[in-house]
Coordinates of C-alpha atoms in Angstrom, one line a residue:
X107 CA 130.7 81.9 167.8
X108 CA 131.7 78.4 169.3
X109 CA 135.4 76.9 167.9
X110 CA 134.7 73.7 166.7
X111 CA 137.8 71.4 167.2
X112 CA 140.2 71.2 164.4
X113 CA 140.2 67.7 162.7
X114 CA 143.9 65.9 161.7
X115 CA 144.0 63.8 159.0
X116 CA 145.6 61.3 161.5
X117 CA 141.9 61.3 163.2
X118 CA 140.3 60.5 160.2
X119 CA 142.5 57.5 159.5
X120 CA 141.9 55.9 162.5
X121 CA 139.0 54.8 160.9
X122 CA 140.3 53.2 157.9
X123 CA 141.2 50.0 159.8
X124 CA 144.6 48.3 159.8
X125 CA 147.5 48.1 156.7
X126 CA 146.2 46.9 153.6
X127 CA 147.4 43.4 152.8
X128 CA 146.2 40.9 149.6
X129 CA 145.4 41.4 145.9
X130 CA 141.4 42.6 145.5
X131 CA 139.2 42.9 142.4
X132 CA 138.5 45.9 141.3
X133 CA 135.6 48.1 141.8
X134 CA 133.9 51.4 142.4
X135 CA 132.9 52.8 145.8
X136 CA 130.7 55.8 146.5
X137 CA 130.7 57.5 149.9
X138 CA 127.8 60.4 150.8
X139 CA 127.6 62.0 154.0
X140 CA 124.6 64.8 154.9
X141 CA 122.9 65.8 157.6
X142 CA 121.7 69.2 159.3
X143 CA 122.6 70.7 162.9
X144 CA 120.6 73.4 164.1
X145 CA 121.5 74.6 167.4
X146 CA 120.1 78.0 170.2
X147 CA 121.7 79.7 172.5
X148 CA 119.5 81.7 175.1
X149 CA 122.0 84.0 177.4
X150 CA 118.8 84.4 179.5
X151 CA 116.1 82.0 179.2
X152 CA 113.3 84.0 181.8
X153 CA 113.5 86.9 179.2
X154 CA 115.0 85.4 175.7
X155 CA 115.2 89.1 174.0
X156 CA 118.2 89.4 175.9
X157 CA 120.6 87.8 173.9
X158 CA 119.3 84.8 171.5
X159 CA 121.7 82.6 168.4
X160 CA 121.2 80.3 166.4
X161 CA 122.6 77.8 163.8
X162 CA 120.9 75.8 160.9
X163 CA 123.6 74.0 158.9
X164 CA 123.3 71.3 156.8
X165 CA 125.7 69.7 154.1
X166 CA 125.7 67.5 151.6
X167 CA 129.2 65.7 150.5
X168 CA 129.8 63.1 147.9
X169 CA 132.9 61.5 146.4
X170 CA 133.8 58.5 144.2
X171 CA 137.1 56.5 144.8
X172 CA 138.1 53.1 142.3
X173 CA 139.5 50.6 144.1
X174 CA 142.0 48.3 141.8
X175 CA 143.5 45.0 143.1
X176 CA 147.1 46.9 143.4
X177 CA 145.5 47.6 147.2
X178 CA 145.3 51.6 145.8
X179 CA 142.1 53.7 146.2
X180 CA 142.2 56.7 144.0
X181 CA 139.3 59.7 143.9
X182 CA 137.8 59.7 140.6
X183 CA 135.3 63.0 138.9
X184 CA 136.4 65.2 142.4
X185 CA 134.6 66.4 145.1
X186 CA 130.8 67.0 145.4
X187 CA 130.3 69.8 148.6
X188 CA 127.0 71.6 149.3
X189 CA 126.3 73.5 152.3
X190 CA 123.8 75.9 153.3
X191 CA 123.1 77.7 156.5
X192 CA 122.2 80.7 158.8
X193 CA 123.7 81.6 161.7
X194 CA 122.2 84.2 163.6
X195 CA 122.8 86.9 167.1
X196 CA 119.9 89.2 168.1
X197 CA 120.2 91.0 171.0
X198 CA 117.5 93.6 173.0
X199 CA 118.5 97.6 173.5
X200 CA 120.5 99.0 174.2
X201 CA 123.1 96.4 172.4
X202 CA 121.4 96.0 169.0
X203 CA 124.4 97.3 167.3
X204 CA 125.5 94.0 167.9
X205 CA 122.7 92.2 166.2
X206 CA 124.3 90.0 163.3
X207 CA 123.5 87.1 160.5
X208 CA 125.4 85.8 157.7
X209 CA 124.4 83.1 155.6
X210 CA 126.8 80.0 155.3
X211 CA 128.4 78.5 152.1
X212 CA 131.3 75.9 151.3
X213 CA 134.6 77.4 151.8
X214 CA 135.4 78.5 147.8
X215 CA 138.2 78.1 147.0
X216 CA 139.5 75.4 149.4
X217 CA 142.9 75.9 150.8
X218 CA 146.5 74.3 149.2
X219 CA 146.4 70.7 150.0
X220 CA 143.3 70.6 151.7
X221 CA 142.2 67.2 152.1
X222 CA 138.7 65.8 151.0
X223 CA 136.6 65.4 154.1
X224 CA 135.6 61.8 152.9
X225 CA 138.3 59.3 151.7
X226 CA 137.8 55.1 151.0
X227 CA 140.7 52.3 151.6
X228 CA 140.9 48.7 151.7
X229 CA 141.3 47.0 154.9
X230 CA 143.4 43.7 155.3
X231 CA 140.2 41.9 155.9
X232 CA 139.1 41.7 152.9
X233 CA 136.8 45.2 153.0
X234 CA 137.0 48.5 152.5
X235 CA 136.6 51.5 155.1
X236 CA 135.4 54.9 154.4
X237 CA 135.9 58.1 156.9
X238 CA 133.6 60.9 156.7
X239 CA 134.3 64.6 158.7
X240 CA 131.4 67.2 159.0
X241 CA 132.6 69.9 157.1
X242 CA 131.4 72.8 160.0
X243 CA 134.8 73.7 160.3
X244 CA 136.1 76.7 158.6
X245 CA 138.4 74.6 156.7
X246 CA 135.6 73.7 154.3
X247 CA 132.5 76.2 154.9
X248 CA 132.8 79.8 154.9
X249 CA 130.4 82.8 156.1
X250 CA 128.9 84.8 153.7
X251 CA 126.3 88.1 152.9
X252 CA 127.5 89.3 157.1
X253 CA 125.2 92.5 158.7
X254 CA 128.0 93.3 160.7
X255 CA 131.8 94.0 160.0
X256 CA 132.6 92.2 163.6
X257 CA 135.2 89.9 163.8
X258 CA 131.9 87.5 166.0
X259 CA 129.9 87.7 162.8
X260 CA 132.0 85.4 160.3
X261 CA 133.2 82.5 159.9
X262 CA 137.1 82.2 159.8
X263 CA 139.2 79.6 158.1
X264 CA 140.5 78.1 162.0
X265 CA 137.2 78.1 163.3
X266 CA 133.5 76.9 162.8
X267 CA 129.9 77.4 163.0
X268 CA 127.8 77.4 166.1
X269 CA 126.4 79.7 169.2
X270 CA 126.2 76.8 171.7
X271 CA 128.4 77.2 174.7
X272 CA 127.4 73.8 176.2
X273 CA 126.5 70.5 174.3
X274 CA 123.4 69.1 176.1
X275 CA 124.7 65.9 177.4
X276 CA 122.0 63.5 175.0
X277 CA 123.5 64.7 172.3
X278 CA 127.2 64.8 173.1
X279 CA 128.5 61.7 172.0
X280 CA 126.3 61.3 169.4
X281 CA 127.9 64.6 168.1
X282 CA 131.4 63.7 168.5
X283 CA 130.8 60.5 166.2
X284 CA 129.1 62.3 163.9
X285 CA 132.1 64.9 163.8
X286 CA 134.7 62.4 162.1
X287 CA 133.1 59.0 161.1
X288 CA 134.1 55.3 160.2
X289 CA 131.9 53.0 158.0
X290 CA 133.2 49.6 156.5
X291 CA 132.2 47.5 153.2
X292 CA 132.5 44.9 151.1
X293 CA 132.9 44.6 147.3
X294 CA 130.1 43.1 145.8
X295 CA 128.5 43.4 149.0
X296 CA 124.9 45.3 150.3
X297 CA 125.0 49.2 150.7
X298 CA 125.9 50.1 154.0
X299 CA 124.4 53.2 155.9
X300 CA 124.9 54.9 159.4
X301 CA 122.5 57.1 160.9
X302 CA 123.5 59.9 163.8
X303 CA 120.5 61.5 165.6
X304 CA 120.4 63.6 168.6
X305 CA 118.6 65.9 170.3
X306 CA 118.5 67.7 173.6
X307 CA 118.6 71.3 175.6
X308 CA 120.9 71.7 179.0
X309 CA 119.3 71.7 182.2
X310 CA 119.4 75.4 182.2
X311 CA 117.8 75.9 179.3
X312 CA 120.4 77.7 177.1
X313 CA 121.2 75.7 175.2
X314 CA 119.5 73.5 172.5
X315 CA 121.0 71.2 170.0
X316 CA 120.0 69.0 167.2
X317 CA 121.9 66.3 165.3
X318 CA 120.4 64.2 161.8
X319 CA 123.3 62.6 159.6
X320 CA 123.4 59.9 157.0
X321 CA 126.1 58.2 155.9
X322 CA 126.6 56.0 153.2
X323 CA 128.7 53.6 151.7
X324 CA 127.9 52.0 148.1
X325 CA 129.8 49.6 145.7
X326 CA 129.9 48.8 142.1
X327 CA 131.9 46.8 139.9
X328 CA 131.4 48.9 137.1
X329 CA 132.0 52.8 137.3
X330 CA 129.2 54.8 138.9
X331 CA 127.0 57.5 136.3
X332 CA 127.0 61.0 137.4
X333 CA 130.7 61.0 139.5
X334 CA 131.6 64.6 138.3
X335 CA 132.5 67.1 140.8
X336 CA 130.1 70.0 142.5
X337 CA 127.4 70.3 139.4
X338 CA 126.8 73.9 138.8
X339 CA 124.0 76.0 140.2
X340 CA 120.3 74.7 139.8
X341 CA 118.4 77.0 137.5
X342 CA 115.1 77.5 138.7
X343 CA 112.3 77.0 136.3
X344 CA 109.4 80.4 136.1
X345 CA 107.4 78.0 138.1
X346 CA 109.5 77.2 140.7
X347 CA 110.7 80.6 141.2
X348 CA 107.2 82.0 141.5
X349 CA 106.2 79.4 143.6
X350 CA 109.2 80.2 145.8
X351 CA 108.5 83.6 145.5
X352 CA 104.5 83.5 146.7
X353 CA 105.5 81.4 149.9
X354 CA 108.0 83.5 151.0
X355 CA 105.2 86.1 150.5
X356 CA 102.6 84.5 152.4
X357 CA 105.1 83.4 155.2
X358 CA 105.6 86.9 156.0
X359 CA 101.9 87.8 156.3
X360 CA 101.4 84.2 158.1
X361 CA 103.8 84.7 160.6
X362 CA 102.0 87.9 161.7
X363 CA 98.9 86.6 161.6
X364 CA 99.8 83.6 163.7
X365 CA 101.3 85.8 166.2
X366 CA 98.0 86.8 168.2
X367 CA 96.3 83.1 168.7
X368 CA 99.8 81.2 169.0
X369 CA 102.2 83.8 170.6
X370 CA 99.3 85.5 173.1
X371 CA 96.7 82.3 172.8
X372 CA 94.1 82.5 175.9
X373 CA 95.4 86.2 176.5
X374 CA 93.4 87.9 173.3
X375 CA 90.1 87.2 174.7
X376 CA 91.4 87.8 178.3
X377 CA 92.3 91.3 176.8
X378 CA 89.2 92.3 174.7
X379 CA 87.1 91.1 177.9
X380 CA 88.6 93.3 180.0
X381 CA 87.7 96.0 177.7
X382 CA 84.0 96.4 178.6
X383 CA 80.7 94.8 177.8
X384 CA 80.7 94.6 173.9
X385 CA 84.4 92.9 174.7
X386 CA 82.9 90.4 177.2
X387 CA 80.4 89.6 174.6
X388 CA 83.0 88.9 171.7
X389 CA 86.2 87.9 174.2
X390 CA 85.0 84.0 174.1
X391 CA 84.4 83.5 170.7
X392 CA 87.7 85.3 169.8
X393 CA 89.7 82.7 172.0
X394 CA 87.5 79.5 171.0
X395 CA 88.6 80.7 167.4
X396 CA 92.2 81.0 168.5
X397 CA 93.4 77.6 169.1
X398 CA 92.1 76.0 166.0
X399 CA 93.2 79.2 163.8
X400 CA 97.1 78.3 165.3
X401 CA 97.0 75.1 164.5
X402 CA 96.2 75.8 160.8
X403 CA 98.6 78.7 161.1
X404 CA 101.7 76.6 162.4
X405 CA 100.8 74.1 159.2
X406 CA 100.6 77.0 156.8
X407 CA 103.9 78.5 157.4
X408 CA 106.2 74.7 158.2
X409 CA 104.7 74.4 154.4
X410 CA 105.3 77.9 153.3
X411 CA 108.9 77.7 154.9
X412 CA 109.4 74.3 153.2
X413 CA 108.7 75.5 150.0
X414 CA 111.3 78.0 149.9
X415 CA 113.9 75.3 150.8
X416 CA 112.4 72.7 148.8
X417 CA 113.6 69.3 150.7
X418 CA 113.0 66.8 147.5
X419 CA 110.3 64.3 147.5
X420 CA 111.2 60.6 146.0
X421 CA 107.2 60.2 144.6
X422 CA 108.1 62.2 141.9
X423 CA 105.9 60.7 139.3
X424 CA 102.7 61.9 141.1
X425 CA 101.3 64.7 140.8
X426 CA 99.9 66.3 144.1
X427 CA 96.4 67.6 144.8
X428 CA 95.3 70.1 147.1
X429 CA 92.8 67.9 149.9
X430 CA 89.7 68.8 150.7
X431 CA 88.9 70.8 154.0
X432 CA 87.2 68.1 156.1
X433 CA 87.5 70.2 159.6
X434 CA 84.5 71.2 161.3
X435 CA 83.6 74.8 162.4
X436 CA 85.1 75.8 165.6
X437 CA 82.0 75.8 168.3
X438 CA 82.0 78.8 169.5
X439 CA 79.9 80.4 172.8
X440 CA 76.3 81.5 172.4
X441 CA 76.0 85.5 172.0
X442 CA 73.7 87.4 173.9
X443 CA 70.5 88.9 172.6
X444 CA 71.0 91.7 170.1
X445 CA 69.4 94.8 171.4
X446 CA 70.3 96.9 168.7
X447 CA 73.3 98.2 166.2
X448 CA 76.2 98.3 167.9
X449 CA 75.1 96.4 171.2
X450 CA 77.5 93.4 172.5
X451 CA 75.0 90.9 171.1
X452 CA 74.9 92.5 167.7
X453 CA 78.7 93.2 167.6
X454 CA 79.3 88.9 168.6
X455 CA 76.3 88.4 165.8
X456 CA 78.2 90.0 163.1
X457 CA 82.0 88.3 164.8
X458 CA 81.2 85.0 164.7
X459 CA 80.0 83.6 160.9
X460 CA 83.0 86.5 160.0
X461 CA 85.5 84.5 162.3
X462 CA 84.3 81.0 160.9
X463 CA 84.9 82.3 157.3
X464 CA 88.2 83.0 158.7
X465 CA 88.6 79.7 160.0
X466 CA 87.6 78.0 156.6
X467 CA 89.9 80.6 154.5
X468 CA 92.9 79.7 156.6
X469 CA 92.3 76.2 156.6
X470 CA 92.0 76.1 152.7
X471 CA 95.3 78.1 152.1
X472 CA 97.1 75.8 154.7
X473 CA 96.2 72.9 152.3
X474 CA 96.9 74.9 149.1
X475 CA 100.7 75.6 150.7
X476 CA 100.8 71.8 151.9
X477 CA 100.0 70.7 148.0
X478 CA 102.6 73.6 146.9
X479 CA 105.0 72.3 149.2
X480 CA 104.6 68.8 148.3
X481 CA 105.0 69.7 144.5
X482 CA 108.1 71.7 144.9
X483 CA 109.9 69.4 146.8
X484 CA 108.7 66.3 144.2
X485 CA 110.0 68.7 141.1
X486 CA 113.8 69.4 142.8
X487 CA 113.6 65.1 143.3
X488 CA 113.0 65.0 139.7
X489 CA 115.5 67.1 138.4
X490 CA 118.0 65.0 140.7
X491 CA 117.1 62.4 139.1
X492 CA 117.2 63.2 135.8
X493 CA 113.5 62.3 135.0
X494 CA 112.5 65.0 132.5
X495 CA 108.7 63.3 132.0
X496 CA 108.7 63.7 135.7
X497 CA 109.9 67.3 136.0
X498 CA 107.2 68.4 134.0
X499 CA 104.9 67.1 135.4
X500 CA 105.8 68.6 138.7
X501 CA 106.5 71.9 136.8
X502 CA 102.7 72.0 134.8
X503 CA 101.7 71.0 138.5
X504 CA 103.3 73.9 140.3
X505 CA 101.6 76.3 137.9
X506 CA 98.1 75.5 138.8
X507 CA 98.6 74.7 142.1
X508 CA 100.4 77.8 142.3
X509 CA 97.1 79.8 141.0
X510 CA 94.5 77.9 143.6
X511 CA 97.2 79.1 146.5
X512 CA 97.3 82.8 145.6
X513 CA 93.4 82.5 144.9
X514 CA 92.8 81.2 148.5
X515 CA 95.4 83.8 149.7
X516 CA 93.3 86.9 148.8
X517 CA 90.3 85.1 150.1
X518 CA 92.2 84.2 153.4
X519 CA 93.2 88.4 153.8
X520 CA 89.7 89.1 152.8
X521 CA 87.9 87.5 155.7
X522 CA 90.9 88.6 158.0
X523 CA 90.1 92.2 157.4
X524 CA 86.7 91.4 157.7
X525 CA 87.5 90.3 161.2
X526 CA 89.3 93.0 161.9
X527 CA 86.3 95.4 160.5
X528 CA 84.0 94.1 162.9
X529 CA 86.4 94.6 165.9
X530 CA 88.1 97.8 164.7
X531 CA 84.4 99.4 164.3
X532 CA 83.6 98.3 167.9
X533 CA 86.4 100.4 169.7
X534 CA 88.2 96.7 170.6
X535 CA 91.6 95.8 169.6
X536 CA 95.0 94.4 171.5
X537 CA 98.0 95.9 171.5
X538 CA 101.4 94.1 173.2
X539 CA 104.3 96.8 174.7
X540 CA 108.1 95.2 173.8
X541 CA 108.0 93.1 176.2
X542 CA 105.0 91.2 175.6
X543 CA 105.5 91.2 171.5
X544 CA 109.1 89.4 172.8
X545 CA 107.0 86.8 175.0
X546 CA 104.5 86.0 172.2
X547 CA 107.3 86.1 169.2
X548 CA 108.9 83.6 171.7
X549 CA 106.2 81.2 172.3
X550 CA 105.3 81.1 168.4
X551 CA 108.2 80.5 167.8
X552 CA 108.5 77.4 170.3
X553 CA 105.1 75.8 168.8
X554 CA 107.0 76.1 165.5
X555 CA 109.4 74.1 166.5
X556 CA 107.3 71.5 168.2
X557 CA 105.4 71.5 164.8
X558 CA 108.9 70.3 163.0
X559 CA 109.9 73.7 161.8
X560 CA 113.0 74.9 163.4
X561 CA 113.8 78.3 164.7
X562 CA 116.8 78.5 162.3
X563 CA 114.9 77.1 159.7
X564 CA 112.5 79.9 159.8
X565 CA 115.5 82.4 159.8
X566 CA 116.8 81.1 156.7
X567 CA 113.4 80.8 155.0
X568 CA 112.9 84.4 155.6
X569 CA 116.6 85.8 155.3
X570 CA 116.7 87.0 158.7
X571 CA 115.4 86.4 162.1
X572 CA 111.6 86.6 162.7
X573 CA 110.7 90.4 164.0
X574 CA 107.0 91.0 165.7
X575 CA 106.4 93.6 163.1
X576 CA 102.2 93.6 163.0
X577 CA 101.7 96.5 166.2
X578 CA 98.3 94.8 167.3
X579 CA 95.6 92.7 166.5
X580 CA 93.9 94.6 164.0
X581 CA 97.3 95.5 161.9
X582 CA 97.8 91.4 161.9
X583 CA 94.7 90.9 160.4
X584 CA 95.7 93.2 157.6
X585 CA 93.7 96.1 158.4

């Protein structure tokens, strides 16, 4: 676990300008800060099973102060603090017993005197300043549900979250302003907002970091709705928690799938053509299906994954639709002649229209879990914003959507098994030893994340890091 730098209150007010001088009006001023960080760690980059960490952490924090002409800023309704997380260590044999997760939640409760990581002054220029601190430090988020009882896998009060061991130098300083933060308004004046992005891996390779953080300074004259402290736990309607429920499902069985044409790729045909002549006859077609079944794949699970965490959606008010499937077939190599059951021609007859329905199935659940995701996300938006005609909508939405995606599901596994039928009754499969599963896990894993899908996303989607569990080809078709 990297120790993340204590910060002093004396930090924080360096940000809050100079003395405060003359009379002001009075008024209202709202300060929100959010963001994520997800960071990797890789002891050994050439062979990642080694040792491998990582971090998704993102927070929430809101807090109301009235400013009265008497120069005083006082916090009104309390504190709002959300954070979630995962923070994750996998390591290869023979040190597994080291292997550890633990989700991450805000500190509860906060220590005596503990001061509000956000606080709002007036300045003697006539504004206001707010300061903002990233509550990663133990002093406001705590570890939580641990696999291990060692001291590495929690999160102590004088510490913090994150595996890095290195901060890749593009995202340094954008970091360390992000850390502890200054933003200055005006009464009566615009909304101010500050953005902090950064992203960037060390030239070794070990290390991988990611910054996004918001913050936000607003002003009323009159006393902002809605300033009460942390509300209490969202209750998830039947829909939502069936919805959530079905994608975690199908992330599991999509993440296995996706593991032979996006973790091996080019290397499934390689292997079934090596096996013989009925494998040289189907090797092609099962590597020109490959690339176009990973990209639906990688779509399918970013959606499947984001439906579990349901991001909210500001068009609320619409209802989603599932699109049509526009893609065309994959073109696939010309067999050769059939010269009988069970010849190579026959075997590639009977592969390809079976690996094209597979193509279509996956394509059309990747577009039912894009329309599920979509909805989700649009409902949590709603219920934020207090819009009940809106949150039904979304909810009467989920439901049917919610039907079409476990319809398209069973026909999805149908045509894989099919697949794997065809293959399995040829003699042909592929199997990977550890080392290769590792490779492919790896490589997935890294198209994820070019798709916009985080490794420790992923983690927290599923509750624990991503296993190659599906032996070979055939067993990740479902057979």
């Amino acid at each position: 676990m990297t120790a993340r730098r204590a910060i002093s209150a004396l930090a924080a007010a360096l940000f809050l300008g100079l003395a405060p001088a003359a009379a002001h009006a009075d008024g209202w001023a709202t300060i929100e800060y959010k963001g994520t960080v997800d960071e990797t760690f890789i002891y050994q980059p050439s062979d990642p099973s080694v040792w491998q960490s990582t971090l998704h952490f993102a927070w929430d924090e809101r807090e109301v102060f009235h400013l009265t002409g008497t120069d005083t800023s006082t916090p009104v309704g309390g504190l709002h603090l959300a954070i979630t997380g995962q923070e994750s260590m996998i390591y290869a044999p023979p040190n597994t017993n080291q292997d550890c997760s633990f989700a991450i939640v805000p500190r509860s409760p906060l220590a005596k005197g503990q001061l509000s990581p956000l606080d709002v002054v007036w300045n003697e220029r006539g504004t206001f300043g707010g300061s903002a601190t990233m509550p990663i430090t133990g002093s406001y988020a705590m570890s939580t549900g641990a696999t291990s009882t060692a001291p590495s896998c929690e999160l102590p009060v004088n510490g913090g979250a994150g595996v890095t061991d290195e901060i890749p130098d593009g995202v340094g300083r954008t970091f360390g302003d992000a850390e502890v933060s200054g933003i200055e308004g005006r009464l009566g004046g615009p909304a101010v907002t500050k953005h902090f992005d950064g992203e960037g891996t060390t030239p070794d390779g070990r290390n991988t970091e990611s910054i996004h953080a918001t913050l936000t300074l607003t002003n009323t004259a009159r006393r902002p709705p809605d300033i009460g402290a942390t509300p209490p736990k969202k209750t998830l309607t039947p829909a939502q928690k069936q919805a959530k429920l079905a994608a975690l499902d199908a992330l599991e069985d999509t993440f296995q799938r996706a593991l032979y044409p996006c973790g091996v790729g080019a290397g499934v045909g390689t292997a079934l053509i090596a096996a013989g002549p009925v494998g040289l006859a189907v090797g092609g077609t099962m590597s020109a299906l490959g690339t176009p079944l990973c990209l639906s794949y990688l779509k399918a699970i970013k959606a499947e994954a984001d439906t579990v965490a349901d991001p909210p959606d500001p068009a609320y008010r619409t209802a989603a639709r599932i699109r049509p499937v526009a893609a065309p077939a994959a073109k696939l190599p010309a067999c050769p002649a059939a010269q009988g059951a069970g010849s190579p021609g026959a075997v590639c007859a009977q592969l390809q229209p079976a690996g094209q329905a597979l193509l279509r199935a996956t394509r059309a659940t990747e577009a039912a879990a894009t329309g599920l995701d979509t909805t989700i996300s649009r409902e949590t938006a709603a219920v934020r914003a207090g819009d009940r005609r809106a949150t039904a909508l979304q909810d009467r939405t989920l439901t049917t959507l919610g039907r079409s995606f476990a319809a398209r599901r069973r026909t999805e596994a149908a045509a894989a098994r099919r697949v794997a039928q065809i293959l399995g009754g040829a003699g042909l499969n592929v199997t990977l030893d550890p080392s290769a599963a590792a490779a492919a896990l790896t490589a997935l894993q890294n198209r994820l994340v070019a798709a916009g899908l985080p490794a420790a996303k992923l983690t927290t989607a599923l509750g624990a890091a991503p296993q190659a569990t599906a032996s070979d080809l055939l067993a990740s078709l479902g057979s």
